[in-house]
Amino acid sequence: METNQIFPQGQQLPNEWFTGNAFLTPLVAKDKNNQFSVGCVTFLPNARTVWHTHPKGQVLIVIEGNGFYQEKGKLAQPITKGDVVNIPENTEHWHGATATHKMVHIAITNYEEDVQVTWLQPVLNEDYQKVNEK
Amino acid sequence: METNQIFPQGQQLPNEWFTGNAFLTPLVAKDKNNQFSVGCVTFLPNARTVWHTHPKGQVLIVIEGNGFYQEKGKLAQPITKGDVVNIPENTEHWHGATATHKMVHIAITNYEEDVQVTWLQPVLNEDYQKVNEK
């Protein structure tokens, strides 16, 4: 573990939902008080989620590195250490590392009953490359 | 700002609720999806909350330094970078730095309607010193 790293890298996330090498350390599970889960997600360079939606939104808190957050039909936003993204409900989006840097974020993901996320199609390599070329 | 620091130190917190020098950077406010607020709290050495309770609990995620978490009638627990505390509802407790190190945590604080916290009496200097001497 690097000296500056706060959490262990955790377990690799499935390639069905994450393109490239992404990892999760779970921090808090949903319970009677917390209607959300919390985890730390590490995206190695080139790794990103597939497009997806959250029925009650999600908060991302970037704690290391450089990445992108993009909502469908909008420009990708660069995100870096200290940035917070409050993702609206039912809004198609993806997030991940840049092609050259890792990105680590804490994710607070709300539940609507037992559902947190609906996974959709991958971010195409050509679209991801265009975002990185800008 | 130090290179390793993720968030700015923020605004000083009131001495009515925080003994010593504690600071807050708000990260997320309660909204229709998030029934909580999120903030980053920095406790300089010797700083701590007064005793208090949360009606729907609170999650602490320690991102830097060394501190303590203590529930009334139990021993104080040392907490450090990477530790997570899931504080139960209506449970009297305090948290803060050690006497010699700063401590920084993210706090996710649930709301019960419009209430997040009930502040009580200060942690006495003699009790805080005893915790630090162990």
PDB file of C-alpha atoms in Angstrom:
ATOM      1  CA  MET A   1       0.000   0.000   0.000  1.00  0.00           C
ATOM      2  CA  GLU A   2       1.316   3.468  -0.865  1.00  0.00           C
ATOM      3  CA  THR A   3       1.900   5.791   2.064  1.00  0.00           C
ATOM      4  CA  ASN A   4      -0.687   8.279   0.838  1.00  0.00           C
ATOM      5  CA  GLN A   5      -3.350   5.681   0.152  1.00  0.00           C
ATOM      6  CA  ILE A   6      -6.241   5.771   2.629  1.00  0.00           C
ATOM      7  CA  PHE A   7      -7.991   2.476   1.828  1.00  0.00           C
ATOM      8  CA  PRO A   8      -6.807  -0.842   0.430  1.00  0.00           C
ATOM      9  CA  GLN A   9      -7.460  -1.288  -3.292  1.00  0.00           C
ATOM     10  CA  GLY A  10      -9.987  -4.060  -2.608  1.00  0.00           C
ATOM     11  CA  GLN A  11     -11.556  -6.591  -4.945  1.00  0.00           C
ATOM     12  CA  GLN A  12     -11.688  -6.314  -8.730  1.00  0.00           C
ATOM     13  CA  LEU A  13     -15.066  -5.242 -10.109  1.00  0.00           C
ATOM     14  CA  PRO A  14     -16.755  -7.302 -12.827  1.00  0.00           C
ATOM     15  CA  ASN A  15     -16.044  -6.456 -16.475  1.00  0.00           C
ATOM     16  CA  GLU A  16     -19.754  -6.673 -17.186  1.00  0.00           C
ATOM     17  CA  TRP A  17     -20.148  -3.302 -15.436  1.00  0.00           C
ATOM     18  CA  PHE A  18     -16.603  -1.891 -15.411  1.00  0.00           C
ATOM     19  CA  THR A  19     -14.367  -1.629 -18.470  1.00  0.00           C
ATOM     20  CA  GLY A  20     -10.702  -2.180 -17.611  1.00  0.00           C
ATOM     21  CA  ASN A  21      -9.333  -2.616 -14.102  1.00  0.00           C
ATOM     22  CA  ALA A  22     -11.526  -1.194 -11.344  1.00  0.00           C
ATOM     23  CA  PHE A  23     -11.577  -2.243  -7.676  1.00  0.00           C
ATOM     24  CA  LEU A  24     -13.904  -1.841  -4.690  1.00  0.00           C
ATOM     25  CA  THR A  25     -13.351  -1.633  -0.952  1.00  0.00           C
ATOM     26  CA  PRO A  26     -16.787  -1.665   0.724  1.00  0.00           C
ATOM     27  CA  LEU A  27     -16.938   0.770   3.666  1.00  0.00           C
ATOM     28  CA  VAL A  28     -20.558   0.817   4.896  1.00  0.00           C
ATOM     29  CA  ALA A  29     -23.553  -1.396   4.063  1.00  0.00           C
ATOM     30  CA  LYS A  30     -27.174  -0.242   3.988  1.00  0.00           C
ATOM     31  CA  ASP A  31     -28.852  -0.553   7.393  1.00  0.00           C
ATOM     32  CA  LYS A  32     -31.806   0.874   9.294  1.00  0.00           C
ATOM     33  CA  ASN A  33     -30.209   4.340   9.564  1.00  0.00           C
ATOM     34  CA  ASN A  34     -28.218   4.490   6.346  1.00  0.00           C
ATOM     35  CA  GLN A  35     -30.382   4.179   3.231  1.00  0.00           C
ATOM     36  CA  PHE A  36     -27.217   3.955   1.149  1.00  0.00           C
ATOM     37  CA  SER A  37     -23.982   2.030   0.865  1.00  0.00           C
ATOM     38  CA  VAL A  38     -20.521   3.584   0.889  1.00  0.00           C
ATOM     39  CA  GLY A  39     -17.466   2.215  -0.882  1.00  0.00           C
ATOM     40  CA  CYS A  40     -14.086   3.279  -2.209  1.00  0.00           C
ATOM     41  CA  VAL A  41     -13.622   2.614  -5.926  1.00  0.00           C
ATOM     42  CA  THR A  42     -10.198   2.641  -7.602  1.00  0.00           C
ATOM     43  CA  PHE A  43     -10.034   3.000 -11.392  1.00  0.00           C
ATOM     44  CA  LEU A  44      -6.651   2.249 -12.939  1.00  0.00           C
ATOM     45  CA  PRO A  45      -5.811   4.264 -16.101  1.00  0.00           C
ATOM     46  CA  ASN A  46      -8.373   3.543 -18.877  1.00  0.00           C
ATOM     47  CA  ALA A  47     -10.861   1.980 -16.451  1.00  0.00           C
ATOM     48  CA  ARG A  48     -14.417   3.300 -16.300  1.00  0.00           C
ATOM     49  CA  THR A  49     -17.952   2.237 -15.515  1.00  0.00           C
ATOM     50  CA  VAL A  50     -20.378   1.313 -18.254  1.00  0.00           C
ATOM     51  CA  TRP A  51     -23.195   3.798 -18.765  1.00  0.00           C
ATOM     52  CA  HIS A  52     -25.682   3.481 -15.877  1.00  0.00           C
ATOM     53  CA  THR A  53     -28.375   5.174 -13.814  1.00  0.00           C
ATOM     54  CA  HIS A  54     -29.206   5.377 -10.081  1.00  0.00           C
ATOM     55  CA  PRO A  55     -32.870   5.530  -9.021  1.00  0.00           C
ATOM     56  CA  LYS A  56     -32.074   7.833  -6.038  1.00  0.00           C
ATOM     57  CA  GLY A  57     -28.761   9.318  -7.184  1.00  0.00           C
ATOM     58  CA  GLN A  58     -25.202   8.888  -5.974  1.00  0.00           C
ATOM     59  CA  VAL A  59     -22.521  11.137  -4.442  1.00  0.00           C
ATOM     60  CA  LEU A  60     -18.915  10.791  -5.634  1.00  0.00           C
ATOM     61  CA  ILE A  61     -16.051  12.228  -3.548  1.00  0.00           C
ATOM     62  CA  VAL A  62     -12.759  12.086  -5.439  1.00  0.00           C
ATOM     63  CA  ILE A  63      -9.851  11.418  -3.077  1.00  0.00           C
ATOM     64  CA  GLU A  64      -7.002  10.739  -5.520  1.00  0.00           C
ATOM     65  CA  GLY A  65      -5.972  11.066  -9.139  1.00  0.00           C
ATOM     66  CA  ASN A  66      -7.701  12.270 -12.287  1.00  0.00           C
ATOM     67  CA  GLY A  67     -10.788  11.103 -14.091  1.00  0.00           C
ATOM     68  CA  PHE A  68     -13.988  12.013 -15.883  1.00  0.00           C
ATOM     69  CA  TYR A  69     -17.708  12.211 -15.143  1.00  0.00           C
ATOM     70  CA  GLN A  70     -20.072  12.411 -18.111  1.00  0.00           C
ATOM     71  CA  GLU A  71     -23.852  12.617 -18.375  1.00  0.00           C
ATOM     72  CA  LYS A  72     -25.461  11.457 -21.636  1.00  0.00           C
ATOM     73  CA  GLY A  73     -25.691  14.325 -24.132  1.00  0.00           C
ATOM     74  CA  LYS A  74     -23.295  16.557 -22.176  1.00  0.00           C
ATOM     75  CA  LEU A  75     -19.546  17.133 -22.314  1.00  0.00           C
ATOM     76  CA  ALA A  76     -17.367  14.979 -20.034  1.00  0.00           C
ATOM     77  CA  GLN A  77     -16.173  16.856 -16.934  1.00  0.00           C
ATOM     78  CA  PRO A  78     -12.615  16.339 -15.675  1.00  0.00           C
ATOM     79  CA  ILE A  79     -12.687  15.414 -11.967  1.00  0.00           C
ATOM     80  CA  THR A  80      -9.781  15.403  -9.541  1.00  0.00           C
ATOM     81  CA  LYS A  81      -8.872  15.100  -5.855  1.00  0.00           C
ATOM     82  CA  GLY A  82     -11.330  17.042  -3.663  1.00  0.00           C
ATOM     83  CA  ASP A  83     -14.112  17.210  -6.274  1.00  0.00           C
ATOM     84  CA  VAL A  84     -17.648  16.173  -5.325  1.00  0.00           C
ATOM     85  CA  VAL A  85     -20.293  15.079  -7.840  1.00  0.00           C
ATOM     86  CA  ASN A  86     -23.943  14.890  -6.756  1.00  0.00           C
ATOM     87  CA  ILE A  87     -25.419  12.635  -9.459  1.00  0.00           C
ATOM     88  CA  PRO A  88     -29.172  13.099 -10.033  1.00  0.00           C
ATOM     89  CA  GLU A  89     -31.655  10.225 -10.071  1.00  0.00           C
ATOM     90  CA  ASN A  90     -32.387   8.358 -13.343  1.00  0.00           C
ATOM     91  CA  THR A  91     -29.650  10.184 -15.254  1.00  0.00           C
ATOM     92  CA  GLU A  92     -27.542   8.131 -17.649  1.00  0.00           C
ATOM     93  CA  HIS A  93     -23.832   8.689 -16.971  1.00  0.00           C
ATOM     94  CA  TRP A  94     -20.408   7.104 -16.535  1.00  0.00           C
ATOM     95  CA  HIS A  95     -17.296   7.852 -14.487  1.00  0.00           C
ATOM     96  CA  GLY A  96     -13.754   6.591 -14.463  1.00  0.00           C
ATOM     97  CA  ALA A  97     -10.043   7.297 -14.714  1.00  0.00           C
ATOM     98  CA  THR A  98      -8.295   9.172 -17.496  1.00  0.00           C
ATOM     99  CA  ALA A  99      -6.275   7.178 -20.029  1.00  0.00           C
ATOM    100  CA  THR A 100      -3.060   8.155 -18.234  1.00  0.00           C
ATOM    101  CA  HIS A 101      -3.930   8.497 -14.506  1.00  0.00           C
ATOM    102  CA  LYS A 102      -5.708   6.419 -11.912  1.00  0.00           C
ATOM    103  CA  MET A 103      -8.722   7.901 -10.111  1.00  0.00           C
ATOM    104  CA  VAL A 104     -10.050   6.959  -6.671  1.00  0.00           C
ATOM    105  CA  HIS A 105     -13.444   8.051  -5.347  1.00  0.00           C
ATOM    106  CA  ILE A 106     -15.659   7.349  -2.396  1.00  0.00           C
ATOM    107  CA  ALA A 107     -19.203   6.590  -3.612  1.00  0.00           C
ATOM    108  CA  ILE A 108     -22.315   7.083  -1.473  1.00  0.00           C
ATOM    109  CA  THR A 109     -25.079   5.264  -3.352  1.00  0.00           C
ATOM    110  CA  ASN A 110     -28.681   5.695  -2.262  1.00  0.00           C
ATOM    111  CA  TYR A 111     -31.216   2.905  -2.403  1.00  0.00           C
ATOM    112  CA  GLU A 112     -34.747   3.069  -3.742  1.00  0.00           C
ATOM    113  CA  GLU A 113     -36.125   0.068  -1.905  1.00  0.00           C
ATOM    114  CA  ASP A 114     -33.543  -2.598  -2.883  1.00  0.00           C
ATOM    115  CA  VAL A 115     -32.265  -0.982  -6.101  1.00  0.00           C
ATOM    116  CA  GLN A 116     -29.139   1.194  -6.349  1.00  0.00           C
ATOM    117  CA  VAL A 117     -28.150   1.054  -9.982  1.00  0.00           C
ATOM    118  CA  THR A 118     -29.244  -0.011 -13.474  1.00  0.00           C
ATOM    119  CA  TRP A 119     -26.318  -0.967 -15.705  1.00  0.00           C
ATOM    120  CA  LEU A 120     -26.500  -0.139 -19.427  1.00  0.00           C
ATOM    121  CA  GLN A 121     -24.077  -0.325 -22.404  1.00  0.00           C
ATOM    122  CA  PRO A 122     -20.260   0.115 -22.279  1.00  0.00           C
ATOM    123  CA  VAL A 123     -18.606   3.452 -23.063  1.00  0.00           C
ATOM    124  CA  LEU A 124     -17.145   2.773 -26.513  1.00  0.00           C
ATOM    125  CA  ASN A 125     -13.354   2.930 -26.807  1.00  0.00           C
ATOM    126  CA  GLU A 126     -13.607   5.570 -29.540  1.00  0.00           C
ATOM    127  CA  ASP A 127     -15.836   7.790 -27.375  1.00  0.00           C
ATOM    128  CA  TYR A 128     -13.539   7.329 -24.354  1.00  0.00           C
ATOM    129  CA  GLN A 129     -10.509   8.198 -26.518  1.00  0.00           C
ATOM    130  CA  LYS A 130     -12.209  11.374 -27.807  1.00  0.00           C
ATOM    131  CA  VAL A 131     -12.888  12.507 -24.233  1.00  0.00           C
ATOM    132  CA  ASN A 132      -9.225  11.932 -23.373  1.00  0.00           C
ATOM    133  CA  GLU A 133      -7.913  13.774 -26.437  1.00  0.00           C
ATOM    134  CA  LYS A 134      -9.595  17.064 -25.518  1.00  0.00           C
TER     135      LYS A 134
ATOM    136  CA  MET B   1      -2.614  23.507   1.512  1.00  0.00           C
ATOM    137  CA  GLU B   2      -0.410  20.441   2.058  1.00  0.00           C
ATOM    138  CA  THR B   3       0.183  18.253  -0.980  1.00  0.00           C
ATOM    139  CA  ASN B   4      -1.518  15.263   0.627  1.00  0.00           C
ATOM    140  CA  GLN B   5      -4.558  17.172   1.827  1.00  0.00           C
ATOM    141  CA  ILE B   6      -7.716  16.371  -0.115  1.00  0.00           C
ATOM    142  CA  PHE B   7     -10.020  19.191   1.041  1.00  0.00           C
ATOM    143  CA  PRO B   8      -9.386  22.727   2.279  1.00  0.00           C
ATOM    144  CA  GLN B   9      -9.486  23.076   6.066  1.00  0.00           C
ATOM    145  CA  GLY B  10     -12.639  25.192   5.893  1.00  0.00           C
ATOM    146  CA  GLN B  11     -14.322  27.345   8.522  1.00  0.00           C
ATOM    147  CA  GLN B  12     -13.737  27.110  12.262  1.00  0.00           C
ATOM    148  CA  LEU B  13     -16.479  25.321  14.168  1.00  0.00           C
ATOM    149  CA  PRO B  14     -18.111  26.991  17.178  1.00  0.00           C
ATOM    150  CA  ASN B  15     -16.613  26.413  20.637  1.00  0.00           C
ATOM    151  CA  GLU B  16     -20.092  25.792  21.995  1.00  0.00           C
ATOM    152  CA  TRP B  17     -19.997  22.370  20.236  1.00  0.00           C
ATOM    153  CA  PHE B  18     -16.294  21.818  19.589  1.00  0.00           C
ATOM    154  CA  THR B  19     -13.556  22.124  22.221  1.00  0.00           C
ATOM    155  CA  GLY B  20     -10.319  23.484  20.752  1.00  0.00           C
ATOM    156  CA  ASN B  21      -9.722  24.149  17.064  1.00  0.00           C
ATOM    157  CA  ALA B  22     -11.970  22.221  14.693  1.00  0.00           C
ATOM    158  CA  PHE B  23     -12.888  23.161  11.118  1.00  0.00           C
ATOM    159  CA  LEU B  24     -15.533  22.174   8.559  1.00  0.00           C
ATOM    160  CA  THR B  25     -15.594  22.018   4.782  1.00  0.00           C
ATOM    161  CA  PRO B  26     -19.196  21.223   3.710  1.00  0.00           C
ATOM    162  CA  LEU B  27     -19.287  18.773   0.789  1.00  0.00           C
ATOM    163  CA  VAL B  28     -22.957  17.872   0.203  1.00  0.00           C
ATOM    164  CA  ALA B  29     -26.178  19.364   1.587  1.00  0.00           C
ATOM    165  CA  LYS B  30     -29.377  17.419   2.251  1.00  0.00           C
ATOM    166  CA  ASP B  31     -31.625  17.276  -0.791  1.00  0.00           C
ATOM    167  CA  LYS B  32     -34.463  15.178  -2.200  1.00  0.00           C
ATOM    168  CA  ASN B  33     -32.190  12.147  -2.817  1.00  0.00           C
ATOM    169  CA  ASN B  34     -29.703  12.522   0.021  1.00  0.00           C
ATOM    170  CA  GLN B  35     -31.322  12.402   3.446  1.00  0.00           C
ATOM    171  CA  PHE B  36     -27.975  13.374   4.970  1.00  0.00           C
ATOM    172  CA  SER B  37     -25.266  15.996   4.734  1.00  0.00           C
ATOM    173  CA  VAL B  38     -21.598  15.270   4.096  1.00  0.00           C
ATOM    174  CA  GLY B  39     -18.671  17.321   5.347  1.00  0.00           C
ATOM    175  CA  CYS B  40     -14.961  17.093   6.047  1.00  0.00           C
ATOM    176  CA  VAL B  41     -14.029  17.921   9.648  1.00  0.00           C
ATOM    177  CA  THR B  42     -10.451  18.714  10.698  1.00  0.00           C
ATOM    178  CA  PHE B  43      -9.573  18.473  14.396  1.00  0.00           C
ATOM    179  CA  LEU B  44      -6.227  20.003  15.366  1.00  0.00           C
ATOM    180  CA  PRO B  45      -4.429  18.294  18.290  1.00  0.00           C
ATOM    181  CA  ASN B  46      -6.564  18.459  21.493  1.00  0.00           C
ATOM    182  CA  ALA B  47      -9.719  19.377  19.550  1.00  0.00           C
ATOM    183  CA  ARG B  48     -12.865  17.280  19.981  1.00  0.00           C
ATOM    184  CA  THR B  49     -16.632  17.486  19.828  1.00  0.00           C
ATOM    185  CA  VAL B  50     -18.699  17.890  22.970  1.00  0.00           C
ATOM    186  CA  TRP B  51     -20.743  14.825  23.909  1.00  0.00           C
ATOM    187  CA  HIS B  52     -23.685  14.517  21.509  1.00  0.00           C
ATOM    188  CA  THR B  53     -26.236  12.216  19.891  1.00  0.00           C
ATOM    189  CA  HIS B  54     -27.638  11.764  16.367  1.00  0.00           C
ATOM    190  CA  PRO B  55     -31.298  10.765  15.934  1.00  0.00           C
ATOM    191  CA  LYS B  56     -30.512   8.641  12.802  1.00  0.00           C
ATOM    192  CA  GLY B  57     -26.795   7.976  13.355  1.00  0.00           C
ATOM    193  CA  GLN B  58     -23.697   9.172  11.544  1.00  0.00           C
ATOM    194  CA  VAL B  59     -20.880   7.562   9.535  1.00  0.00           C
ATOM    195  CA  LEU B  60     -17.297   8.750  10.093  1.00  0.00           C
ATOM    196  CA  ILE B  61     -14.585   7.963   7.517  1.00  0.00           C
ATOM    197  CA  VAL B  62     -11.136   8.884   8.824  1.00  0.00           C
ATOM    198  CA  ILE B  63      -8.903  10.164   6.015  1.00  0.00           C
ATOM    199  CA  GLU B  64      -5.911  11.518   7.948  1.00  0.00           C
ATOM    200  CA  GLY B  65      -4.226  11.498  11.329  1.00  0.00           C
ATOM    201  CA  ASN B  66      -5.064  10.002  14.707  1.00  0.00           C
ATOM    202  CA  GLY B  67      -7.982  10.456  17.041  1.00  0.00           C
ATOM    203  CA  PHE B  68     -10.533   8.870  19.332  1.00  0.00           C
ATOM    204  CA  TYR B  69     -14.181   7.813  19.235  1.00  0.00           C
ATOM    205  CA  GLN B  70     -15.898   7.145  22.551  1.00  0.00           C
ATOM    206  CA  GLU B  71     -19.424   6.096  23.455  1.00  0.00           C
ATOM    207  CA  LYS B  72     -20.672   6.918  26.972  1.00  0.00           C
ATOM    208  CA  GLY B  73     -19.826   4.121  29.417  1.00  0.00           C
ATOM    209  CA  LYS B  74     -17.339   2.459  27.030  1.00  0.00           C
ATOM    210  CA  LEU B  75     -13.594   2.759  26.520  1.00  0.00           C
ATOM    211  CA  ALA B  76     -12.392   5.288  23.940  1.00  0.00           C
ATOM    212  CA  GLN B  77     -11.344   3.680  20.631  1.00  0.00           C
ATOM    213  CA  PRO B  78      -8.286   4.970  18.787  1.00  0.00           C
ATOM    214  CA  ILE B  79      -9.183   5.790  15.165  1.00  0.00           C
ATOM    215  CA  THR B  80      -6.822   6.429  12.297  1.00  0.00           C
ATOM    216  CA  LYS B  81      -6.652   6.870   8.498  1.00  0.00           C
ATOM    217  CA  GLY B  82      -8.925   4.370   6.740  1.00  0.00           C
ATOM    218  CA  ASP B  83     -11.116   3.608   9.782  1.00  0.00           C
ATOM    219  CA  VAL B  84     -14.902   3.798   9.461  1.00  0.00           C
ATOM    220  CA  VAL B  85     -17.261   4.294  12.415  1.00  0.00           C
ATOM    221  CA  ASN B  86     -20.990   3.638  11.991  1.00  0.00           C
ATOM    222  CA  ILE B  87     -22.446   5.544  14.940  1.00  0.00           C
ATOM    223  CA  PRO B  88     -25.841   4.248  16.129  1.00  0.00           C
ATOM    224  CA  GLU B  89     -28.865   6.483  16.660  1.00  0.00           C
ATOM    225  CA  ASN B  90     -29.428   8.186  20.033  1.00  0.00           C
ATOM    226  CA  THR B  91     -26.062   7.071  21.416  1.00  0.00           C
ATOM    227  CA  GLU B  92     -24.113   9.595  23.478  1.00  0.00           C
ATOM    228  CA  HIS B  93     -20.540   9.893  22.153  1.00  0.00           C
ATOM    229  CA  TRP B  94     -17.688  12.210  21.181  1.00  0.00           C
ATOM    230  CA  HIS B  95     -14.887  12.149  18.616  1.00  0.00           C
ATOM    231  CA  GLY B  96     -11.786  14.179  18.001  1.00  0.00           C
ATOM    232  CA  ALA B  97      -8.025  14.350  17.602  1.00  0.00           C
ATOM    233  CA  THR B  98      -5.445  12.984  20.006  1.00  0.00           C
ATOM    234  CA  ALA B  99      -3.537  15.433  22.172  1.00  0.00           C
ATOM    235  CA  THR B 100      -0.542  15.185  19.849  1.00  0.00           C
ATOM    236  CA  HIS B 101      -1.940  14.588  16.322  1.00  0.00           C
ATOM    237  CA  LYS B 102      -4.548  16.137  14.095  1.00  0.00           C
ATOM    238  CA  MET B 103      -7.407  13.971  12.815  1.00  0.00           C
ATOM    239  CA  VAL B 104      -9.499  14.521   9.678  1.00  0.00           C
ATOM    240  CA  HIS B 105     -12.724  12.662   8.921  1.00  0.00           C
ATOM    241  CA  ILE B 106     -15.512  12.781   6.419  1.00  0.00           C
ATOM    242  CA  ALA B 107     -18.876  12.727   8.233  1.00  0.00           C
ATOM    243  CA  ILE B 108     -22.122  11.504   6.657  1.00  0.00           C
ATOM    244  CA  THR B 109     -24.847  12.683   9.007  1.00  0.00           C
ATOM    245  CA  ASN B 110     -28.400  11.421   8.547  1.00  0.00           C
ATOM    246  CA  TYR B 111     -31.437  13.579   9.194  1.00  0.00           C
ATOM    247  CA  GLU B 112     -34.562  12.635  11.109  1.00  0.00           C
ATOM    248  CA  GLU B 113     -36.865  15.227   9.597  1.00  0.00           C
ATOM    249  CA  ASP B 114     -34.836  18.411  10.174  1.00  0.00           C
ATOM    250  CA  VAL B 115     -32.691  17.186  13.083  1.00  0.00           C
ATOM    251  CA  GLN B 116     -29.160  15.786  12.741  1.00  0.00           C
ATOM    252  CA  VAL B 117     -27.621  16.220  16.174  1.00  0.00           C
ATOM    253  CA  THR B 118     -28.316  17.060  19.805  1.00  0.00           C
ATOM    254  CA  TRP B 119     -25.330  18.704  21.518  1.00  0.00           C
ATOM    255  CA  LEU B 120     -24.692  17.924  25.202  1.00  0.00           C
ATOM    256  CA  GLN B 121     -21.895  18.724  27.736  1.00  0.00           C
ATOM    257  CA  PRO B 122     -18.167  19.147  26.944  1.00  0.00           C
ATOM    258  CA  VAL B 123     -15.683  16.297  27.354  1.00  0.00           C
ATOM    259  CA  LEU B 124     -13.858  17.354  30.528  1.00  0.00           C
ATOM    260  CA  ASN B 125     -10.136  18.081  30.151  1.00  0.00           C
ATOM    261  CA  GLU B 126      -9.311  15.488  32.855  1.00  0.00           C
ATOM    262  CA  ASP B 127     -11.307  12.797  31.038  1.00  0.00           C
ATOM    263  CA  TYR B 128      -9.714  13.703  27.696  1.00  0.00           C
ATOM    264  CA  GLN B 129      -6.242  13.586  29.277  1.00  0.00           C
ATOM    265  CA  LYS B 130      -6.935  10.132  30.762  1.00  0.00           C
ATOM    266  CA  VAL B 131      -7.938   8.820  27.333  1.00  0.00           C
ATOM    267  CA  ASN B 132      -4.707  10.190  25.878  1.00  0.00           C
ATOM    268  CA  GLU B 133      -2.496   8.746  28.633  1.00  0.00           C
ATOM    269  CA  LYS B 134      -3.547   5.139  27.959  1.00  0.00           C
TER     270      LYS B 134
END
